[in-house]
Short mmCIF file of C-alpha atoms in Angstrom, two decimals:
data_model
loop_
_atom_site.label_atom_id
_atom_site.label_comp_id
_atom_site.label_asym_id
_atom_site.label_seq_id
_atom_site.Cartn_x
_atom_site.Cartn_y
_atom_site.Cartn_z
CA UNK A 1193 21.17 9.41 2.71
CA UNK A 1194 18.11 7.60 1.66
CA UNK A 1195 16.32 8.48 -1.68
CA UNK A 1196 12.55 9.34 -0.99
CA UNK A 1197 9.47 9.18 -2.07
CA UNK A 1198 7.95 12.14 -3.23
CA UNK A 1199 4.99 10.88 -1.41
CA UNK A 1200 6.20 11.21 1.98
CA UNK A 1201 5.04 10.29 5.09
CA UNK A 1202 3.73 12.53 7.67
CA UNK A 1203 4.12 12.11 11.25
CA UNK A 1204 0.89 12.99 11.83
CA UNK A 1205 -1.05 10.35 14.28
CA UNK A 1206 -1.95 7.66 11.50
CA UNK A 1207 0.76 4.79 11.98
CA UNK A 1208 3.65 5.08 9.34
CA UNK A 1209 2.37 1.04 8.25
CA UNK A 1210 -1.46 2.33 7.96
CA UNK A 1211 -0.26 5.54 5.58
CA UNK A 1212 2.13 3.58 3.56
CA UNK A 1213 -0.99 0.58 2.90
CA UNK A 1214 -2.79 4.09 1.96
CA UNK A 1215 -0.28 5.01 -0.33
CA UNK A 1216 -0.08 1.63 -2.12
CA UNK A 1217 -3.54 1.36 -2.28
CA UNK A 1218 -3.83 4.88 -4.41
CA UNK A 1219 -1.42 3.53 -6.79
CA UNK A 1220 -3.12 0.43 -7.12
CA UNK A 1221 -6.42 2.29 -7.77
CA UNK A 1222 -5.27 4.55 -10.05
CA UNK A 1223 -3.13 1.65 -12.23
CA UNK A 1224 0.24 2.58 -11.43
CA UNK A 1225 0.53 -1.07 -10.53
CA UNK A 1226 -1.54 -2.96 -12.79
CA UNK A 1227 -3.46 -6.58 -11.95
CA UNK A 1228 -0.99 -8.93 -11.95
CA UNK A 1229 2.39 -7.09 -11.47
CA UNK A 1230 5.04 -7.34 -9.25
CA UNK A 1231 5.26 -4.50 -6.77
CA UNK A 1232 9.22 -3.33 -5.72
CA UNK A 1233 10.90 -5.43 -2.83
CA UNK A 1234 10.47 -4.94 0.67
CA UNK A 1235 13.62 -3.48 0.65
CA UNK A 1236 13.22 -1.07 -2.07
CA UNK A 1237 9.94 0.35 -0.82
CA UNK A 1238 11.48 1.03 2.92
CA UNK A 1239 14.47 2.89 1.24
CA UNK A 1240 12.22 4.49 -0.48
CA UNK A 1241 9.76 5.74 1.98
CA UNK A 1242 12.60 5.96 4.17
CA UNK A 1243 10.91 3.42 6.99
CA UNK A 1244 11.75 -0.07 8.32
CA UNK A 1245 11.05 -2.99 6.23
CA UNK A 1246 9.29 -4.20 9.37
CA UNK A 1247 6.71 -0.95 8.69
CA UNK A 1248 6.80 -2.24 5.14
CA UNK A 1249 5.60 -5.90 5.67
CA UNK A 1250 3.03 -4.55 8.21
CA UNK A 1251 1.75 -2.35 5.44
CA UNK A 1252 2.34 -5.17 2.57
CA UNK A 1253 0.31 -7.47 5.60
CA UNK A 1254 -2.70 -5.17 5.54
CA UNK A 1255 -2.83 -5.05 2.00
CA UNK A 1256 -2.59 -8.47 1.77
CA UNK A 1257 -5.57 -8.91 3.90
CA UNK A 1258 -8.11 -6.57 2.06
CA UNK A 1259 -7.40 -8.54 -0.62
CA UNK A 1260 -5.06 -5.86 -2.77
CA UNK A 1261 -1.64 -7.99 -3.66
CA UNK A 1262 -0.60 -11.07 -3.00
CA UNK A 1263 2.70 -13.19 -1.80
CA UNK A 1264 4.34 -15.21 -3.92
CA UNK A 1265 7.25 -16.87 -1.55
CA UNK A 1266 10.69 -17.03 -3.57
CA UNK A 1267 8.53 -14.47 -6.36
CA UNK A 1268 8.15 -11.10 -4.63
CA UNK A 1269 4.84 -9.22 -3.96
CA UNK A 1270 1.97 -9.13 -6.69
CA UNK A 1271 -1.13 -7.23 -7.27
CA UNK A 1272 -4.30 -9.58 -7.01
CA UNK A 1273 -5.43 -10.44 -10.24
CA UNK A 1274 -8.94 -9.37 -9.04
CA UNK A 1275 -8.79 -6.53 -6.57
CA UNK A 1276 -11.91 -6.47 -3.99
CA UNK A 1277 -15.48 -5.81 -4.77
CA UNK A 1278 -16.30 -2.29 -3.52
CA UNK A 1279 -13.45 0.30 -3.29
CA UNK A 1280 -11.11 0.22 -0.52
CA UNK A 1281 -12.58 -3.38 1.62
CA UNK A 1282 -12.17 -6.67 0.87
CA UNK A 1283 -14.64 -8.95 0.85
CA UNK A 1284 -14.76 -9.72 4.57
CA UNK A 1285 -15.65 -5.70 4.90
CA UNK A 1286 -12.46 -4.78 6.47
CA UNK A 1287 -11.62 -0.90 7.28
CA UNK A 1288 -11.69 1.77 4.47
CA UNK A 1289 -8.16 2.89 4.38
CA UNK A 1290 -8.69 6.54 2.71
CA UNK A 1291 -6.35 9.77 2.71
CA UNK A 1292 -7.32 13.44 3.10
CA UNK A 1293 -9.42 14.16 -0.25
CA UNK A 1294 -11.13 11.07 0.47
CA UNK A 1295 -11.97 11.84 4.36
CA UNK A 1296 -13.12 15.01 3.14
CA UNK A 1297 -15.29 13.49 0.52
CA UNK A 1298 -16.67 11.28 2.70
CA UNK A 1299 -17.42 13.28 6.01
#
């Protein structure tokens, strides 16, 4: 048996990749991982979100692309020493990535 997050997915329609990024993304924000410090493995986070590591890298991928954490081949997975401009988009605008309270906030 797999040990879990306490921040579980849902199977609700959002792609398991799209509401792990979320997830990452709130602990980024909020300074659970701090500028500059290495996230866990691949590995670690897919046993413990209790997904693929292929759902991990696509969510690690996205992350990557808005400009959140970076790769470091042979190092592991960092958060970017400067994290994007305005709050949840990088600086090529990509998609908000937001979770209930913030849907709600923002409808």
């Amino acid at each position: 048996m797999r040990a879990t997050d306490p921040l579980a997915l849902s199977s609700g329609t959002r792609p398991r990749h799209a509401q792990l990024a979320v997830i990452l993304q709130g602990r980024i924000l909020s300074g659970r991982y701090r500028a500059g410090e290495r996230i866990d493995t691949e590995h670690q986070l897919a046993e413990r979100f209790d997904v693929s590591r292929s759902t991990v890298r696509q969510a690690l991928a996205e992350l990557a692309n808005l400009g959140y954490i970076t790769t470091r081949k042979g190092s592991g997975t960092f958060v970017a020493d400067r994290l994007p401009r305005r709050l949840g988009t990088a600086p090529s605008a990509a998609p908000l990535f937001t979770g209930f309270l913030e849907d709600l906030i923002l409808e």
